[in-house]
Amino acid sequence: VMTQSPATLSVSPGETATLSCRASESVGSTLAWYQQRPGQAPRLLIYHASTRATGVPARFSGSGSGTEFTLTISSLQSEDFAIYYCQEYNNWLRTFGQGTKVEIK
Amino acid sequence: EVQLLESGGGLVQPGGSLRLSCVASGITFSSFAMSWVRQAPGKGLEWVSGAAGRGDDNRNYADSVKGRFTISRDDSKNTVYLQMNSLRADDTAVYYCVQDGGWSAYEFFQNWGQGTLVTVSS
């Protein structure tokens, strides 16, 4: 089970957002983060817990291992307000967290 | 540029069947595992099924669809399919075709299609 917190995060543009994801058992570094803007398909941001996908801005960073993971978004831009999902791929079930909505404060 | 184009969604009655297709371009299709992920209206993401690449026969299913859905792939056509039988109202969702990050069943989801809506209702 993957648990994300908080469910909703209110942040002002230009500030930093910190999103958390906790696994019920260790998944090593097999953790990915996705962004989903309204009306769009999800997009891969981070894999292997901390590797940015191609084309992802450097303001997105991932950290953690084992059971505790963090996605940090620095200097939030308008296009960053979206829902973010974590996902483990330590086993073939590929479980997602329930998502964190980052909204404009 | 990777493109994943889904088709086959629509309205179906409970107990009915649908077959989703996804044609991929811009990748060496046979080298990658392919998956289907769904999203019910207003809800989060749920992995549904995956098919390994490199000619591996490994196919996996979420418990919620096991025995009802079948994934297959035709590497000669760069296409992955999802045959959905005995559909229920709780199968209503946008179904996304996804290219995995590698060939095995233990990968992140690298590229996503735009999704096709399946509505199960009488």
GROMACS .gro file of C-alpha atoms in nm:
model
  227
    1VAL     CA    1   0.000   0.000   0.000
    2MET     CA    2   0.124   0.346  -0.098
    3THR     CA    3   0.007   0.638   0.115
    4GLN     CA    4   0.049   0.998   0.002
    5SER     CA    5   0.027   1.307   0.218
    6PRO     CA    6  -0.119   1.556   0.232
    7ALA     CA    7  -0.427   1.495   0.018
    8THR     CA    8  -0.429   1.863  -0.082
    9LEU     CA    9  -0.147   2.116  -0.063
   10SER     CA   10  -0.214   2.487  -0.102
   11VAL     CA   11   0.093   2.675  -0.222
   12SER     CA   12   0.158   3.021  -0.362
   13PRO     CA   13   0.334   3.056  -0.699
   14GLY     CA   14   0.709   3.081  -0.650
   15GLU     CA   15   0.706   2.883  -0.327
   16THR     CA   16   0.823   2.527  -0.266
   17ALA     CA   17   0.593   2.226  -0.239
   18THR     CA   18   0.695   1.912  -0.054
   19LEU     CA   19   0.491   1.596  -0.117
   20SER     CA   20   0.531   1.271   0.074
   21CYS     CA   21   0.478   0.908  -0.018
   22ARG     CA   22   0.506   0.617   0.222
   23ALA     CA   23   0.520   0.249   0.132
   24SER     CA   24   0.380  -0.015   0.368
   25GLU     CA   25   0.693  -0.222   0.309
   26SER     CA   26   1.031  -0.146   0.160
   27VAL     CA   27   1.039  -0.093  -0.216
   28GLY     CA   28   1.406   0.002  -0.234
   29SER     CA   29   1.438   0.277  -0.494
   30THR     CA   30   1.166   0.143  -0.726
   31LEU     CA   31   0.948   0.450  -0.687
   32ALA     CA   32   0.812   0.681  -0.957
   33TRP     CA   33   0.624   1.011  -0.952
   34TYR     CA   34   0.367   1.125  -1.208
   35GLN     CA   35   0.196   1.456  -1.275
   36GLN     CA   36  -0.161   1.479  -1.402
   37ARG     CA   37  -0.296   1.813  -1.512
   38PRO     CA   38  -0.676   1.855  -1.544
   39GLY     CA   39  -0.813   1.677  -1.848
   40GLN     CA   40  -0.475   1.530  -1.942
   41ALA     CA   41  -0.306   1.195  -1.922
   42PRO     CA   42  -0.048   1.140  -1.649
   43ARG     CA   43   0.314   1.221  -1.726
   44LEU     CA   44   0.624   1.057  -1.581
   45LEU     CA   45   0.831   1.299  -1.372
   46ILE     CA   46   1.070   1.089  -1.162
   47TYR     CA   47   1.179   0.724  -1.162
   48HIS     CA   48   1.424   0.523  -0.952
   49ALA     CA   49   1.315   0.759  -0.671
   50SER     CA   50   1.534   1.048  -0.786
   51THR     CA   51   1.600   1.036  -1.163
   52ARG     CA   52   1.419   1.300  -1.363
   53ALA     CA   53   1.250   1.182  -1.681
   54THR     CA   54   1.346   1.339  -2.012
   55GLY     CA   55   1.232   1.697  -2.040
   56VAL     CA   56   1.134   1.740  -1.677
   57PRO     CA   57   1.251   2.074  -1.533
   58ALA     CA   58   1.519   2.075  -1.265
   59ARG     CA   59   1.279   2.233  -1.015
   60PHE     CA   60   1.133   1.884  -0.970
   61SER     CA   61   1.341   1.660  -0.744
   62GLY     CA   62   1.280   1.325  -0.580
   63SER     CA   63   1.443   1.166  -0.280
   64GLY     CA   64   1.412   0.876  -0.042
   65SER     CA   65   1.444   0.499  -0.036
   66GLY     CA   66   1.290   0.205   0.141
   67THR     CA   67   0.953   0.325   0.268
   68GLU     CA   68   0.977   0.705   0.276
   69PHE     CA   69   0.988   0.922  -0.035
   70THR     CA   70   0.958   1.292  -0.113
   71LEU     CA   71   0.883   1.494  -0.425
   72THR     CA   72   0.996   1.855  -0.400
   73ILE     CA   73   0.881   2.120  -0.644
   74SER     CA   74   1.080   2.440  -0.613
   75SER     CA   75   0.963   2.780  -0.728
   76LEU     CA   76   0.616   2.662  -0.830
   77GLN     CA   77   0.499   2.772  -1.172
   78SER     CA   78   0.136   2.800  -1.285
   79GLU     CA   79   0.163   2.480  -1.489
   80ASP     CA   80   0.272   2.285  -1.181
   81PHE     CA   81  -0.069   2.302  -1.016
   82ALA     CA   82  -0.190   1.950  -1.072
   83ILE     CA   83  -0.234   1.612  -0.905
   84TYR     CA   84   0.079   1.411  -0.828
   85TYR     CA   85   0.087   1.034  -0.786
   86CYS     CA   86   0.361   0.812  -0.651
   87GLN     CA   87   0.389   0.452  -0.766
   88GLU     CA   88   0.601   0.158  -0.664
   89TYR     CA   89   0.728  -0.095  -0.918
   90ASN     CA   90   0.900  -0.334  -0.682
   91ASN     CA   91   0.644  -0.595  -0.783
   92TRP     CA   92   0.427  -0.644  -1.088
   93LEU     CA   93   0.118  -0.496  -0.918
   94ARG     CA   94   0.264  -0.145  -0.962
   95THR     CA   95   0.054   0.018  -0.689
   96PHE     CA   96  -0.022   0.390  -0.702
   97GLY     CA   97  -0.074   0.625  -0.412
   98GLN     CA   98  -0.408   0.804  -0.392
   99GLY     CA   99  -0.258   1.133  -0.513
  100THR     CA  100  -0.178   1.478  -0.378
  101LYS     CA  101  -0.350   1.777  -0.532
  102VAL     CA  102  -0.130   2.088  -0.545
  103GLU     CA  103  -0.354   2.391  -0.564
  104ILE     CA  104  -0.300   2.764  -0.580
  105LYS     CA  105  -0.310   2.935  -0.244
  106GLU     CA  106   0.840   1.114  -3.056
  107VAL     CA  107   0.651   0.831  -2.890
  108GLN     CA  108   0.282   0.812  -2.972
  109LEU     CA  109   0.030   0.573  -2.823
  110LEU     CA  110  -0.313   0.582  -2.986
  111GLU     CA  111  -0.597   0.402  -2.812
  112SER     CA  112  -0.927   0.305  -2.966
  113GLY     CA  113  -1.226   0.085  -2.892
  114GLY     CA  114  -1.384   0.258  -2.597
  115GLY     CA  115  -1.752   0.335  -2.575
  116LEU     CA  116  -2.080   0.259  -2.403
  117VAL     CA  117  -2.156  -0.104  -2.320
  118GLN     CA  118  -2.422  -0.273  -2.111
  119PRO     CA  119  -2.332  -0.462  -1.794
  120GLY     CA  120  -2.218  -0.812  -1.882
  121GLY     CA  121  -2.102  -0.702  -2.226
  122SER     CA  122  -1.762  -0.700  -2.390
  123LEU     CA  123  -1.526  -0.451  -2.548
  124ARG     CA  124  -1.184  -0.477  -2.705
  125LEU     CA  125  -0.942  -0.189  -2.667
  126SER     CA  126  -0.650  -0.142  -2.905
  127CYS     CA  127  -0.339   0.070  -2.878
  128VAL     CA  128  -0.104   0.136  -3.166
  129ALA     CA  129   0.245   0.255  -3.076
  130SER     CA  130   0.488   0.454  -3.287
  131GLY     CA  131   0.829   0.606  -3.223
  132ILE     CA  132   0.957   0.309  -3.022
  133THR     CA  133   1.098  -0.038  -3.085
  134PHE     CA  134   0.771  -0.186  -2.969
  135SER     CA  135   0.887  -0.542  -2.911
  136SER     CA  136   1.154  -0.424  -2.666
  137PHE     CA  137   0.910  -0.280  -2.416
  138ALA     CA  138   0.649  -0.413  -2.181
  139MET     CA  139   0.309  -0.254  -2.232
  140SER     CA  140   0.038  -0.195  -1.975
  141TRP     CA  141  -0.315  -0.068  -1.932
  142VAL     CA  142  -0.394   0.172  -1.649
  143ARG     CA  143  -0.743   0.301  -1.575
  144GLN     CA  144  -0.894   0.595  -1.395
  145ALA     CA  145  -1.255   0.596  -1.281
  146PRO     CA  146  -1.431   0.935  -1.295
  147GLY     CA  147  -1.289   1.163  -1.026
  148LYS     CA  148  -1.068   0.887  -0.888
  149GLY     CA  149  -0.702   0.792  -0.887
  150LEU     CA  150  -0.495   0.563  -1.109
  151GLU     CA  151  -0.524   0.184  -1.108
  152TRP     CA  152  -0.292  -0.051  -1.295
  153VAL     CA  153  -0.504  -0.309  -1.479
  154SER     CA  154  -0.279  -0.539  -1.677
  155GLY     CA  155   0.067  -0.574  -1.825
  156ALA     CA  156   0.239  -0.770  -2.100
  157ALA     CA  157   0.615  -0.819  -2.097
  158GLY     CA  158   0.826  -0.746  -2.403
  159ARG     CA  159   1.114  -0.925  -2.577
  160GLY     CA  160   0.889  -1.216  -2.662
  161ASP     CA  161   0.833  -1.299  -2.296
  162ASP     CA  162   0.493  -1.459  -2.232
  163ASN     CA  163   0.451  -1.299  -1.889
  164ARG     CA  164   0.106  -1.143  -1.852
  165ASN     CA  165  -0.028  -1.000  -1.528
  166TYR     CA  166  -0.363  -0.874  -1.408
  167ALA     CA  167  -0.504  -0.679  -1.117
  168ASP     CA  168  -0.728  -0.890  -0.894
  169SER     CA  169  -1.023  -0.668  -0.991
  170VAL     CA  170  -1.010  -0.784  -1.354
  171LYS     CA  171  -0.851  -1.129  -1.334
  172GLY     CA  172  -1.053  -1.387  -1.523
  173ARG     CA  173  -1.250  -1.120  -1.711
  174PHE     CA  174  -0.984  -0.920  -1.899
  175THR     CA  175  -0.714  -1.052  -2.133
  176ILE     CA  176  -0.413  -0.857  -2.254
  177SER     CA  177  -0.235  -0.948  -2.574
  178ARG     CA  178   0.013  -0.793  -2.809
  179ASP     CA  179   0.104  -0.819  -3.175
  180ASP     CA  180   0.461  -0.701  -3.217
  181SER     CA  181   0.431  -0.715  -3.596
  182LYS     CA  182   0.159  -0.449  -3.574
  183ASN     CA  183   0.306  -0.249  -3.282
  184THR     CA  184  -0.027  -0.303  -3.110
  185VAL     CA  185  -0.144  -0.407  -2.765
  186TYR     CA  186  -0.500  -0.513  -2.693
  187LEU     CA  187  -0.723  -0.543  -2.389
  188GLN     CA  188  -1.018  -0.778  -2.428
  189MET     CA  189  -1.273  -0.693  -2.160
  190ASN     CA  190  -1.553  -0.940  -2.088
  191SER     CA  191  -1.827  -0.955  -1.825
  192LEU     CA  192  -1.806  -0.580  -1.781
  193ARG     CA  193  -1.944  -0.423  -1.465
  194ALA     CA  194  -2.042  -0.070  -1.373
  195ASP     CA  195  -1.725  -0.033  -1.167
  196ASP     CA  196  -1.517  -0.091  -1.482
  197THR     CA  197  -1.631   0.251  -1.602
  198ALA     CA  198  -1.313   0.453  -1.648
  199VAL     CA  199  -1.069   0.615  -1.886
  200TYR     CA  200  -0.831   0.342  -1.996
  201TYR     CA  201  -0.475   0.450  -2.070
  202CYS     CA  202  -0.230   0.257  -2.283
  203VAL     CA  203   0.116   0.282  -2.131
  204GLN     CA  204   0.464   0.200  -2.252
  205ASP     CA  205   0.671   0.065  -1.965
  206GLY     CA  206   1.027   0.177  -1.895
  207GLY     CA  207   1.175  -0.158  -1.994
  208TRP     CA  208   1.081  -0.507  -2.108
  209SER     CA  209   0.991  -0.672  -1.778
  210ALA     CA  210   0.683  -0.670  -1.555
  211TYR     CA  211   0.864  -0.458  -1.296
  212GLU     CA  212   0.885  -0.119  -1.459
  213PHE     CA  213   0.763   0.236  -1.420
  214PHE     CA  214   0.531   0.385  -1.683
  215GLN     CA  215   0.734   0.590  -1.926
  216ASN     CA  216   0.488   0.708  -2.191
  217TRP     CA  217   0.109   0.737  -2.179
  218GLY     CA  218  -0.163   0.754  -2.441
  219GLN     CA  219  -0.445   1.006  -2.417
  220GLY     CA  220  -0.690   0.745  -2.298
  221THR     CA  221  -1.018   0.598  -2.416
  222LEU     CA  222  -1.339   0.615  -2.213
  223VAL     CA  223  -1.527   0.298  -2.131
  224THR     CA  224  -1.874   0.343  -1.986
  225VAL     CA  225  -2.064   0.042  -1.853
  226SER     CA  226  -2.429   0.128  -1.809
  227SER     CA  227  -2.773   0.005  -1.902
   0.00000   0.00000   0.00000
